[in-house]
Amino acid sequence: MASTHYPELKALLREAALMNSVSSLLDWDQETYMPHAAAPMRSDQKSLVATLAHERRTSPRLGELLAHCESDKSLTKADSESAANLREIRRDYDLATKLPKELVAEMAKVGSQAQEAWKVARAASDFKAFLPWLTKMFDLSRKKAECYGAPAGGELYDALLNEYEPGITAKEIDAIFTPLRKDLTDLVARVAASKTKVSTKCLELRIDPTQQHAFGQAVLAAMGFDLNAGRLDTTAHPFCSGLAAGDTRLTTRYRDEKFTDALYGTMHEGGHGLYEQGLPKMDGEKDAGLFGQPLADAVSLGIHESQSRMWENFVGRSKPFWKWALPKAQKTLSPKLKKFEVKDLFAAVNTVKPSLIRVEADEGTYNMHVMIRFELERAMLQGDLAPKDLPEAWNARYKDYLGIDVPDDRRGCLQDVHWSFGLVGYFPTYTLGNLYAAQLWEKINADLPDLSKDMGKGKFIDLREWLGTNIHRHGRRYRASELCQRATGKPLSPTHLLQHLETKAAVVYGL
Ligand code: ZN
């Protein structure tokens, strides 16, 4: 007789996932439409739902059921869905139960104070004011990593990485980032020395946000994002929340000038959204079949980011895309765009210029910002770099890798919010996303020889189906590295991203 443990385990997980989805809905509402006066009660609502979800995810009953299932041979056959599910449920359960409650509470409390202190310190460019908080957050992060424990042969930093990019180690990242950094430094220097000056005039038109919104929605629809199972709204910081089966929320922000900010924000979040919509949360006729199970979850932040970067950079910043989008933009956005050609748009959105702020960086220099943060946070966690020496180390790397002087800490080591609430090990996933995207893109183009032609006509269905078949539908069945190997036939390597950036720079700068 089939055991009832596995169905009970899945039911418990589904309940926890439903609570998480309620929590995400509360978050979404808070960022979009919630009236200001609702804030105090909203935080009570959120903390109640979070507690209920946490109780389920860490309940002893879940632990018992999991242990029963793990000893059931019919569920643990190699390569079976149930074995993959159980492997990932075990991972989540261990992560959720290995941290003492006191540490979780302290991190939350100190983190929210540190974040407030960071806001003030950043505005005043006052690193000394933030230093005690930075020190505390790294001490707490180290404690957290110790509770998780370093993997065999690995280092403490790996334990934190594992939260965001399961299975990868700092050593492996280093082996990919180091050659990439050397080659990128060289590319950026060659671009800087080039005599070609790129005009960005075509991006400097004033365009009404309402028209931008309509254009963004048309692009999303062409990408295949199902607007009957999702929405696009406006927030201060764009995000994508795949909060339930049939419900994926995207947000973007509009600037009157430089319409490509919102456009690429929308395509970026749209890429995340397509992944969420492609996960097997629904199971045919049955409502929300796999919802709540790891098989219906995104595999890692790096893979999630590969989906957003692919649509933003590999599709959105390509010539075929503009061949299709420019006539539409001339009609919907502004007749002033009629003065410009596809090659003008292509060059303007692909300029490469070292700059101080990560979130404003171009595709060519972005990864340098990430690599600097990876090196510094790893050193701080290991105790090789004292937090008090951060500004000096930061500025030296910006000079070294990007050739620029950092004028103050506001535009230097105080610019990102991450470390203030203990997000250590998160930064590398941004560049892993670009690397995965580049490697997938090369394989996709080999598999779909007509892709460029199709994109020029606004036809993205084959691309979306490829991603659905090779990435989306697997959920967490394979770890990111295995998924990459299966989808592209090769382990992750820096050469594909570099090739992609070299090819663009050759066209734009005549290198
Ligand atoms: Zn993203």
Short mmCIF file of C-alpha atoms and ligand atoms in Angstrom, two decimals:
data_model
loop_
_atom_site.label_atom_id
_atom_site.label_comp_id
_atom_site.label_asym_id
_atom_site.label_seq_id
_atom_site.Cartn_x
_atom_site.Cartn_y
_atom_site.Cartn_z
CA MET A 1 0.00 0.00 0.00
CA ALA A 2 1.31 3.40 -0.91
CA SER A 3 2.40 5.41 2.08
CA THR A 4 0.41 8.50 2.99
CA HIS A 5 3.55 10.32 4.16
CA TYR A 6 4.42 11.84 0.81
CA PRO A 7 0.95 13.29 0.10
CA GLU A 8 0.82 14.67 3.64
CA LEU A 9 4.26 16.21 3.22
CA LYS A 10 3.21 17.85 -0.05
CA ALA A 11 -0.01 19.15 1.51
CA LEU A 12 1.95 20.75 4.34
CA LEU A 13 4.31 22.41 1.87
CA ARG A 14 1.42 23.64 -0.21
CA GLU A 15 -0.06 25.30 2.85
CA ALA A 16 3.25 27.03 3.65
CA ALA A 17 3.51 28.17 0.03
CA LEU A 18 0.00 29.57 0.14
CA MET A 19 0.97 31.61 3.18
CA ASN A 20 4.07 32.83 1.40
CA SER A 21 1.93 33.87 -1.53
CA VAL A 22 -0.36 35.83 0.80
CA SER A 23 2.73 37.49 2.21
CA SER A 24 3.98 38.36 -1.31
CA LEU A 25 0.59 39.80 -2.16
CA LEU A 26 0.76 42.03 0.92
CA ASP A 27 4.25 43.14 -0.16
CA TRP A 28 3.11 43.87 -3.70
CA ASP A 29 0.17 45.88 -2.44
CA GLN A 30 2.40 47.84 -0.08
CA GLU A 31 4.73 48.78 -2.95
CA THR A 32 1.94 49.74 -5.35
CA TYR A 33 -1.45 50.88 -4.05
CA MET A 34 -1.55 50.71 -0.25
CA PRO A 35 -2.56 53.97 1.41
CA HIS A 36 0.14 55.38 3.64
CA ALA A 37 -1.98 55.17 6.80
CA ALA A 38 -2.21 51.38 6.45
CA ALA A 39 1.49 50.90 7.17
CA PRO A 40 1.36 50.00 10.90
CA MET A 41 -1.35 47.37 10.46
CA ARG A 42 0.33 46.06 7.33
CA SER A 43 3.43 45.23 9.29
CA ASP A 44 1.26 43.29 11.81
CA GLN A 45 -0.41 41.43 8.96
CA LYS A 46 2.92 40.55 7.41
CA SER A 47 4.51 39.43 10.62
CA LEU A 48 1.53 37.16 11.44
CA VAL A 49 1.59 35.47 8.04
CA ALA A 50 5.39 35.14 8.12
CA THR A 51 5.21 33.45 11.53
CA LEU A 52 2.55 31.00 10.37
CA ALA A 53 4.53 30.12 7.25
CA HIS A 54 7.75 29.71 9.24
CA GLU A 55 5.99 27.41 11.75
CA ARG A 56 4.91 25.12 8.92
CA ARG A 57 8.27 25.10 7.17
CA THR A 58 10.11 24.24 10.39
CA SER A 59 7.49 22.03 12.04
CA PRO A 60 8.68 18.76 13.62
CA ARG A 61 5.87 17.03 11.70
CA LEU A 62 7.48 18.11 8.43
CA GLY A 63 10.80 16.70 9.68
CA GLU A 64 9.16 13.36 10.55
CA LEU A 65 7.36 13.08 7.23
CA LEU A 66 10.52 13.94 5.36
CA ALA A 67 12.52 11.27 7.22
CA HIS A 68 9.85 8.66 6.45
CA CYS A 69 9.85 9.56 2.78
CA GLU A 70 13.63 9.52 2.57
CA SER A 71 13.69 5.94 3.79
CA ASP A 72 11.01 4.87 1.31
CA LYS A 73 12.79 3.26 -1.65
CA SER A 74 9.85 3.81 -3.99
CA LEU A 75 10.32 7.56 -3.58
CA THR A 76 14.08 7.82 -3.83
CA LYS A 77 14.85 6.14 -7.16
CA ALA A 78 17.63 8.00 -8.95
CA ASP A 79 16.36 10.57 -11.46
CA SER A 80 12.77 10.34 -10.23
CA GLU A 81 10.70 13.44 -9.61
CA SER A 82 10.07 12.45 -6.01
CA ALA A 83 13.79 11.99 -5.33
CA ALA A 84 14.54 15.47 -6.66
CA ASN A 85 11.66 16.90 -4.66
CA LEU A 86 12.85 15.22 -1.45
CA ARG A 87 16.45 16.35 -1.99
CA GLU A 88 15.30 19.96 -2.24
CA ILE A 89 12.77 19.71 0.61
CA ARG A 90 15.61 18.42 2.80
CA ARG A 91 17.78 21.36 1.77
CA ASP A 92 15.06 23.88 2.60
CA TYR A 93 14.21 22.19 5.89
CA ASP A 94 17.84 22.15 7.01
CA LEU A 95 18.32 25.80 6.05
CA ALA A 96 15.16 26.75 7.92
CA THR A 97 15.93 24.76 11.07
CA LYS A 98 19.71 25.11 11.41
CA LEU A 99 19.57 28.73 12.56
CA PRO A 100 18.68 29.35 16.20
CA LYS A 101 15.57 31.50 16.60
CA GLU A 102 17.55 34.09 18.57
CA LEU A 103 19.99 34.60 15.71
CA VAL A 104 17.18 35.01 13.17
CA ALA A 105 15.48 37.56 15.41
CA GLU A 106 18.74 39.44 16.05
CA MET A 107 19.58 39.59 12.36
CA ALA A 108 16.12 40.94 11.58
CA LYS A 109 16.32 43.55 14.32
CA VAL A 110 19.90 44.70 13.78
CA GLY A 111 19.32 44.53 10.02
CA SER A 112 16.42 46.95 10.12
CA GLN A 113 18.37 49.37 12.34
CA ALA A 114 21.42 49.03 10.13
CA GLN A 115 19.35 49.76 7.08
CA GLU A 116 18.08 53.00 8.61
CA ALA A 117 21.65 53.92 9.62
CA TRP A 118 22.81 53.14 6.10
CA LYS A 119 20.24 55.51 4.57
CA VAL A 120 21.45 58.38 6.74
CA ALA A 121 25.14 57.53 6.29
CA ARG A 122 24.80 57.23 2.53
CA ALA A 123 23.02 60.58 2.21
CA ALA A 124 25.79 62.24 4.23
CA SER A 125 28.53 60.12 2.62
CA ASP A 126 29.61 59.29 6.15
CA PHE A 127 31.24 55.85 6.23
CA LYS A 128 32.33 56.18 9.86
CA ALA A 129 28.69 56.46 10.93
CA PHE A 130 27.88 53.21 9.15
CA LEU A 131 31.00 51.29 10.19
CA PRO A 132 29.66 49.91 13.51
CA TRP A 133 26.58 48.56 11.71
CA LEU A 134 28.59 47.07 8.89
CA THR A 135 30.82 45.36 11.42
CA LYS A 136 27.81 43.99 13.30
CA MET A 137 26.14 42.68 10.17
CA PHE A 138 29.29 40.88 9.05
CA ASP A 139 29.71 39.40 12.55
CA LEU A 140 26.13 38.14 12.42
CA SER A 141 26.58 36.84 8.87
CA ARG A 142 29.65 34.92 10.00
CA LYS A 143 27.63 33.40 12.86
CA LYS A 144 24.93 32.46 10.41
CA ALA A 145 27.47 30.83 8.08
CA GLU A 146 28.90 28.90 11.04
CA CYS A 147 25.44 27.57 11.91
CA TYR A 148 24.96 26.36 8.35
CA GLY A 149 28.52 25.06 8.28
CA ALA A 150 31.01 25.22 5.42
CA PRO A 151 30.77 22.34 2.93
CA ALA A 152 33.57 19.74 2.93
CA GLY A 153 36.69 21.34 1.49
CA GLY A 154 34.94 24.70 1.22
CA GLU A 155 34.88 27.96 3.12
CA LEU A 156 32.35 29.79 5.29
CA TYR A 157 31.30 32.06 2.43
CA ASP A 158 30.03 28.98 0.56
CA ALA A 159 27.44 28.41 3.27
CA LEU A 160 25.93 31.82 2.53
CA LEU A 161 26.17 31.43 -1.24
CA ASN A 162 24.17 28.23 -0.86
CA GLU A 163 21.10 30.22 0.17
CA TYR A 164 20.95 31.93 -3.24
CA GLU A 165 22.88 29.68 -5.62
CA PRO A 166 22.67 26.14 -4.23
CA GLY A 167 25.73 24.01 -4.79
CA ILE A 168 28.18 26.59 -6.13
CA THR A 169 31.37 27.47 -4.20
CA ALA A 170 33.44 30.63 -3.95
CA LYS A 171 36.35 28.76 -5.50
CA GLU A 172 34.28 27.87 -8.55
CA ILE A 173 33.07 31.45 -8.90
CA ASP A 174 36.62 32.69 -8.58
CA ALA A 175 37.77 30.37 -11.36
CA ILE A 176 35.19 31.94 -13.69
CA PHE A 177 35.36 35.56 -12.52
CA THR A 178 39.14 35.98 -12.54
CA PRO A 179 39.71 35.36 -16.27
CA LEU A 180 36.53 37.28 -17.07
CA ARG A 181 37.77 40.27 -15.09
CA LYS A 182 41.11 40.32 -16.88
CA ASP A 183 39.55 40.17 -20.32
CA LEU A 184 36.87 42.73 -19.47
CA THR A 185 39.43 45.17 -18.10
CA ASP A 186 41.20 44.89 -21.42
CA LEU A 187 37.98 45.35 -23.42
CA VAL A 188 36.97 48.42 -21.44
CA ALA A 189 40.41 49.95 -21.96
CA ARG A 190 40.23 49.34 -25.72
CA VAL A 191 36.78 50.95 -25.89
CA ALA A 192 38.05 53.97 -23.93
CA ALA A 193 40.92 54.36 -26.40
CA SER A 194 38.64 54.08 -29.44
CA LYS A 195 38.09 57.21 -31.53
CA THR A 196 34.41 56.36 -32.11
CA LYS A 197 32.10 58.54 -30.08
CA VAL A 198 28.56 57.18 -29.76
CA SER A 199 25.63 59.59 -29.80
CA THR A 200 22.82 58.94 -27.32
CA LYS A 201 20.56 61.70 -28.67
CA CYS A 202 17.85 59.20 -29.62
CA LEU A 203 17.41 58.32 -25.94
CA GLU A 204 17.06 61.90 -24.76
CA LEU A 205 13.48 62.57 -25.83
CA ARG A 206 10.75 63.48 -23.37
CA ILE A 207 8.05 60.82 -23.52
CA ASP A 208 4.90 60.66 -21.47
CA PRO A 209 4.79 57.72 -18.96
CA THR A 210 1.31 56.70 -20.16
CA GLN A 211 2.67 56.10 -23.65
CA GLN A 212 5.69 54.34 -22.23
CA HIS A 213 3.40 52.06 -20.26
CA ALA A 214 1.37 51.16 -23.35
CA PHE A 215 4.58 50.46 -25.27
CA GLY A 216 5.95 48.31 -22.44
CA GLN A 217 2.78 46.25 -22.35
CA ALA A 218 2.91 45.70 -26.10
CA VAL A 219 6.50 44.46 -25.79
CA LEU A 220 5.53 42.16 -22.91
CA ALA A 221 2.68 40.72 -24.94
CA ALA A 222 5.03 40.08 -27.88
CA MET A 223 7.48 38.36 -25.50
CA GLY A 224 4.63 36.03 -24.62
CA PHE A 225 4.04 37.24 -21.09
CA ASP A 226 0.43 36.33 -20.29
CA LEU A 227 -1.22 39.53 -19.08
CA ASN A 228 -4.33 37.52 -18.14
CA ALA A 229 -2.17 35.78 -15.57
CA GLY A 230 -0.17 38.81 -14.52
CA ARG A 231 0.03 42.60 -14.33
CA LEU A 232 2.43 45.47 -14.92
CA ASP A 233 2.37 48.35 -12.38
CA THR A 234 4.63 51.17 -11.24
CA THR A 235 6.92 51.16 -8.18
CA ALA A 236 10.01 53.01 -6.94
CA HIS A 237 12.10 49.84 -7.36
CA PRO A 238 11.06 47.46 -10.15
CA PHE A 239 10.49 43.81 -9.25
CA CYS A 240 8.77 40.60 -10.31
CA SER A 241 6.71 38.55 -7.92
CA GLY A 242 5.53 35.15 -9.11
CA LEU A 243 3.22 34.90 -6.20
CA ALA A 244 0.98 32.02 -7.19
CA ALA A 245 -0.17 29.85 -10.07
CA GLY A 246 -1.79 32.19 -12.56
CA ASP A 247 -0.58 35.32 -10.80
CA THR A 248 2.74 36.97 -11.71
CA ARG A 249 3.13 40.67 -10.87
CA LEU A 250 5.67 42.89 -12.60
CA THR A 251 6.58 46.47 -11.84
CA THR A 252 8.68 49.13 -13.53
CA ARG A 253 9.35 52.86 -13.17
CA TYR A 254 9.11 55.66 -15.72
CA ARG A 255 11.32 58.64 -16.37
CA ASP A 256 10.07 61.29 -18.78
CA GLU A 257 13.47 61.42 -20.41
CA LYS A 258 15.33 58.24 -21.45
CA PHE A 259 12.45 55.91 -22.22
CA THR A 260 14.77 52.91 -22.46
CA ASP A 261 15.11 52.85 -18.64
CA ALA A 262 11.50 51.76 -18.23
CA LEU A 263 11.57 49.65 -21.39
CA TYR A 264 14.58 47.61 -20.24
CA GLY A 265 13.21 47.49 -16.70
CA THR A 266 10.00 46.04 -18.10
CA MET A 267 11.80 43.53 -20.34
CA HIS A 268 14.04 42.52 -17.44
CA GLU A 269 11.14 41.88 -15.08
CA GLY A 270 9.23 40.34 -17.99
CA GLY A 271 12.03 37.77 -18.37
CA HIS A 272 11.69 36.91 -14.69
CA GLY A 273 7.93 36.81 -15.22
CA LEU A 274 8.11 34.38 -18.14
CA TYR A 275 10.17 32.05 -15.96
CA GLU A 276 7.58 32.25 -13.19
CA GLN A 277 4.76 31.64 -15.66
CA GLY A 278 6.67 28.72 -17.16
CA LEU A 279 7.23 26.90 -13.87
CA PRO A 280 4.89 23.90 -13.48
CA LYS A 281 2.80 25.46 -10.75
CA MET A 282 -0.37 24.30 -12.46
CA ASP A 283 -0.82 20.68 -13.43
CA GLY A 284 -3.03 20.41 -16.48
CA GLU A 285 -6.68 20.22 -15.49
CA LYS A 286 -5.93 19.99 -11.80
CA ASP A 287 -5.72 23.36 -10.14
CA ALA A 288 -2.20 24.34 -9.06
CA GLY A 289 -0.82 20.81 -9.14
CA LEU A 290 2.84 21.22 -8.16
CA PHE A 291 2.45 24.57 -6.43
CA GLY A 292 4.45 24.57 -3.20
CA GLN A 293 6.79 21.79 -4.26
CA PRO A 294 10.44 22.45 -5.18
CA LEU A 295 9.71 21.09 -8.66
CA ALA A 296 7.56 24.17 -9.24
CA ASP A 297 10.13 26.62 -7.84
CA ALA A 298 12.92 28.56 -9.52
CA VAL A 299 16.25 26.73 -9.27
CA SER A 300 18.50 29.61 -8.21
CA LEU A 301 18.85 33.38 -8.32
CA GLY A 302 21.55 33.05 -10.99
CA ILE A 303 19.25 31.13 -13.32
CA HIS A 304 16.37 33.50 -12.55
CA GLU A 305 18.62 36.42 -13.45
CA SER A 306 19.74 34.68 -16.66
CA GLN A 307 16.13 34.81 -17.84
CA SER A 308 15.74 38.52 -17.13
CA ARG A 309 19.13 39.46 -18.58
CA MET A 310 18.49 37.46 -21.71
CA TRP A 311 15.37 39.44 -22.57
CA GLU A 312 16.84 42.73 -21.46
CA ASN A 313 20.29 42.49 -23.05
CA PHE A 314 20.43 39.69 -25.60
CA VAL A 315 17.01 40.42 -27.08
CA GLY A 316 16.28 44.03 -26.11
CA ARG A 317 19.70 45.47 -26.98
CA SER A 318 19.98 43.64 -30.31
CA LYS A 319 19.58 45.00 -33.84
CA PRO A 320 16.78 42.56 -34.79
CA PHE A 321 14.75 43.70 -31.78
CA TRP A 322 15.03 47.35 -32.82
CA LYS A 323 14.22 46.48 -36.40
CA TRP A 324 10.83 45.38 -35.08
CA ALA A 325 10.47 47.82 -32.18
CA LEU A 326 11.61 51.10 -33.74
CA PRO A 327 8.65 51.57 -36.13
CA LYS A 328 6.34 50.71 -33.23
CA ALA A 329 8.16 53.16 -30.94
CA GLN A 330 7.95 55.88 -33.60
CA LYS A 331 4.20 55.38 -33.70
CA THR A 332 3.41 54.85 -30.00
CA LEU A 333 6.14 56.79 -28.23
CA SER A 334 7.19 59.80 -30.25
CA PRO A 335 7.30 60.88 -33.92
CA LYS A 336 10.67 62.46 -33.05
CA LEU A 337 12.11 58.96 -33.14
CA LYS A 338 11.57 59.07 -36.93
CA LYS A 339 14.85 60.95 -37.22
CA PHE A 340 16.72 57.87 -36.05
CA GLU A 341 17.61 54.52 -37.54
CA VAL A 342 18.04 51.05 -36.07
CA LYS A 343 21.82 51.47 -35.95
CA ASP A 344 21.46 54.66 -33.88
CA LEU A 345 19.35 52.92 -31.27
CA PHE A 346 21.62 49.88 -31.29
CA ALA A 347 24.73 51.98 -30.67
CA ALA A 348 23.10 54.22 -28.06
CA VAL A 349 21.86 51.32 -25.90
CA ASN A 350 25.21 49.54 -26.15
CA THR A 351 27.62 52.26 -25.12
CA VAL A 352 30.39 51.13 -22.77
CA LYS A 353 31.69 53.64 -20.27
CA PRO A 354 33.13 53.02 -16.78
CA SER A 355 30.96 54.61 -14.12
CA LEU A 356 30.61 54.69 -10.36
CA ILE A 357 27.13 53.29 -9.73
CA ARG A 358 26.39 49.60 -10.25
CA VAL A 359 22.67 49.92 -11.00
CA GLU A 360 23.36 52.52 -13.70
CA ALA A 361 26.23 50.61 -15.31
CA ASP A 362 26.16 49.46 -18.93
CA GLU A 363 26.20 45.84 -20.01
CA GLY A 364 29.96 45.90 -20.65
CA THR A 365 31.10 47.23 -17.28
CA TYR A 366 28.30 45.94 -15.03
CA ASN A 367 30.04 42.72 -14.12
CA MET A 368 33.13 44.56 -12.87
CA HIS A 369 30.97 46.19 -10.20
CA VAL A 370 29.70 42.77 -9.15
CA MET A 371 33.14 41.16 -9.08
CA ILE A 372 34.47 43.93 -6.85
CA ARG A 373 31.67 43.32 -4.35
CA PHE A 374 32.22 39.56 -4.45
CA GLU A 375 35.92 39.91 -3.69
CA LEU A 376 35.35 42.39 -0.88
CA GLU A 377 32.50 40.61 0.90
CA ARG A 378 34.31 37.29 0.71
CA ALA A 379 37.41 38.89 2.26
CA MET A 380 35.35 40.60 4.98
CA LEU A 381 33.55 37.39 5.89
CA GLN A 382 36.82 35.43 6.04
CA GLY A 383 38.34 38.15 8.22
CA ASP A 384 40.96 39.00 5.59
CA LEU A 385 39.62 42.53 5.26
CA ALA A 386 38.55 44.61 8.26
CA PRO A 387 35.31 46.54 7.64
CA LYS A 388 37.12 49.76 8.57
CA ASP A 389 39.41 49.29 5.58
CA LEU A 390 36.55 48.83 3.13
CA PRO A 391 36.57 52.30 1.51
CA GLU A 392 40.26 52.10 0.69
CA ALA A 393 39.96 48.59 -0.73
CA TRP A 394 36.86 49.57 -2.69
CA ASN A 395 38.41 52.65 -4.24
CA ALA A 396 41.62 50.82 -5.13
CA ARG A 397 39.66 48.21 -7.08
CA TYR A 398 37.61 50.80 -8.96
CA LYS A 399 40.85 52.41 -10.02
CA ASP A 400 42.41 49.10 -10.90
CA TYR A 401 39.57 47.41 -12.78
CA LEU A 402 37.62 50.36 -14.18
CA GLY A 403 40.24 53.09 -14.22
CA ILE A 404 38.12 55.56 -12.27
CA ASP A 405 38.54 57.56 -9.07
CA VAL A 406 35.78 57.29 -6.47
CA PRO A 407 35.12 60.83 -5.24
CA ASP A 408 33.19 59.91 -2.07
CA ASP A 409 31.75 56.90 -0.23
CA ARG A 410 28.19 57.80 -1.21
CA ARG A 411 29.15 56.95 -4.76
CA GLY A 412 31.52 54.28 -3.49
CA CYS A 413 31.13 51.58 -0.86
CA LEU A 414 27.92 53.06 0.60
CA GLN A 415 25.86 52.81 -2.59
CA ASP A 416 24.20 49.40 -2.16
CA VAL A 417 21.65 48.40 0.45
CA HIS A 418 22.57 44.67 0.51
CA TRP A 419 25.18 44.49 3.29
CA SER A 420 23.10 46.64 5.62
CA PHE A 421 20.57 43.87 6.08
CA GLY A 422 22.95 40.98 5.86
CA LEU A 423 22.69 39.96 2.21
CA VAL A 424 26.14 38.46 1.87
CA GLY A 425 26.72 35.98 -0.97
CA TYR A 426 23.98 37.52 -3.10
CA PHE A 427 25.99 39.80 -5.42
CA PRO A 428 27.69 37.05 -7.48
CA THR A 429 24.29 35.80 -8.67
CA TYR A 430 23.93 38.94 -10.83
CA THR A 431 26.98 38.07 -12.88
CA LEU A 432 26.21 34.35 -12.84
CA GLY A 433 22.93 35.37 -14.46
CA ASN A 434 24.76 37.18 -17.27
CA LEU A 435 27.09 34.22 -17.75
CA TYR A 436 24.27 31.69 -17.90
CA ALA A 437 22.33 33.96 -20.26
CA ALA A 438 25.28 34.24 -22.67
CA GLN A 439 25.92 30.52 -22.71
CA LEU A 440 22.24 29.69 -23.20
CA TRP A 441 21.95 32.35 -25.92
CA GLU A 442 24.72 30.75 -27.95
CA LYS A 443 23.02 27.35 -27.78
CA ILE A 444 19.60 28.83 -28.55
CA ASN A 445 20.94 30.48 -31.69
CA ALA A 446 22.55 27.23 -32.78
CA ASP A 447 19.24 25.41 -32.22
CA LEU A 448 17.10 28.17 -33.78
CA PRO A 449 18.90 29.44 -36.88
CA ASP A 450 15.98 31.72 -37.82
CA LEU A 451 15.84 33.46 -34.46
CA SER A 452 17.35 36.78 -35.63
CA LYS A 453 14.99 36.90 -38.58
CA ASP A 454 12.02 36.08 -36.36
CA MET A 455 12.95 38.70 -33.77
CA GLY A 456 13.07 41.30 -36.52
CA LYS A 457 9.38 40.53 -37.06
CA GLY A 458 8.53 40.55 -33.35
CA LYS A 459 8.20 36.77 -33.30
CA PHE A 460 9.59 35.40 -30.05
CA ILE A 461 7.58 32.23 -29.66
CA ASP A 462 10.36 29.77 -30.56
CA LEU A 463 12.70 31.43 -28.09
CA ARG A 464 10.11 31.29 -25.35
CA GLU A 465 9.36 27.65 -26.07
CA TRP A 466 13.05 26.78 -26.01
CA LEU A 467 13.38 28.38 -22.60
CA GLY A 468 10.21 26.68 -21.41
CA THR A 469 11.44 23.25 -22.48
CA ASN A 470 15.06 23.55 -21.39
CA ILE A 471 14.83 25.73 -18.28
CA HIS A 472 11.40 26.70 -16.98
CA ARG A 473 9.55 23.40 -16.74
CA HIS A 474 12.30 21.71 -14.71
CA GLY A 475 11.85 23.88 -11.63
CA ARG A 476 14.42 22.70 -9.10
CA ARG A 477 14.72 19.20 -10.54
CA TYR A 478 18.38 19.77 -11.42
CA ARG A 479 20.82 22.10 -9.70
CA ALA A 480 21.85 25.16 -11.74
CA SER A 481 25.20 23.70 -12.86
CA GLU A 482 23.55 20.49 -14.07
CA LEU A 483 20.76 22.42 -15.76
CA CYS A 484 23.39 24.43 -17.64
CA GLN A 485 25.22 21.26 -18.63
CA ARG A 486 21.99 19.64 -19.84
CA ALA A 487 20.76 22.71 -21.72
CA THR A 488 24.05 23.70 -23.37
CA GLY A 489 26.13 20.51 -23.22
CA LYS A 490 28.89 22.35 -21.34
CA PRO A 491 29.72 23.52 -17.84
CA LEU A 492 29.44 27.25 -17.15
CA SER A 493 32.30 29.20 -18.71
CA PRO A 494 33.15 32.92 -19.05
CA THR A 495 33.97 32.74 -22.76
CA HIS A 496 30.41 33.11 -24.05
CA LEU A 497 29.68 36.37 -22.26
CA LEU A 498 33.01 37.78 -23.27
CA GLN A 499 32.44 36.82 -26.90
CA HIS A 500 29.01 38.48 -26.81
CA LEU A 501 30.42 41.74 -25.42
CA GLU A 502 33.38 41.68 -27.83
CA THR A 503 31.06 41.23 -30.80
CA LYS A 504 28.91 44.18 -29.77
CA ALA A 505 31.91 46.42 -29.06
CA ALA A 506 33.30 45.51 -32.49
CA VAL A 507 30.16 46.83 -34.17
CA VAL A 508 29.60 49.87 -31.96
CA TYR A 509 33.22 50.99 -31.53
CA GLY A 510 34.81 49.43 -34.61
CA LEU A 511 37.31 47.50 -32.48
ZN ZN B 1 16.58 40.66 -11.92
#
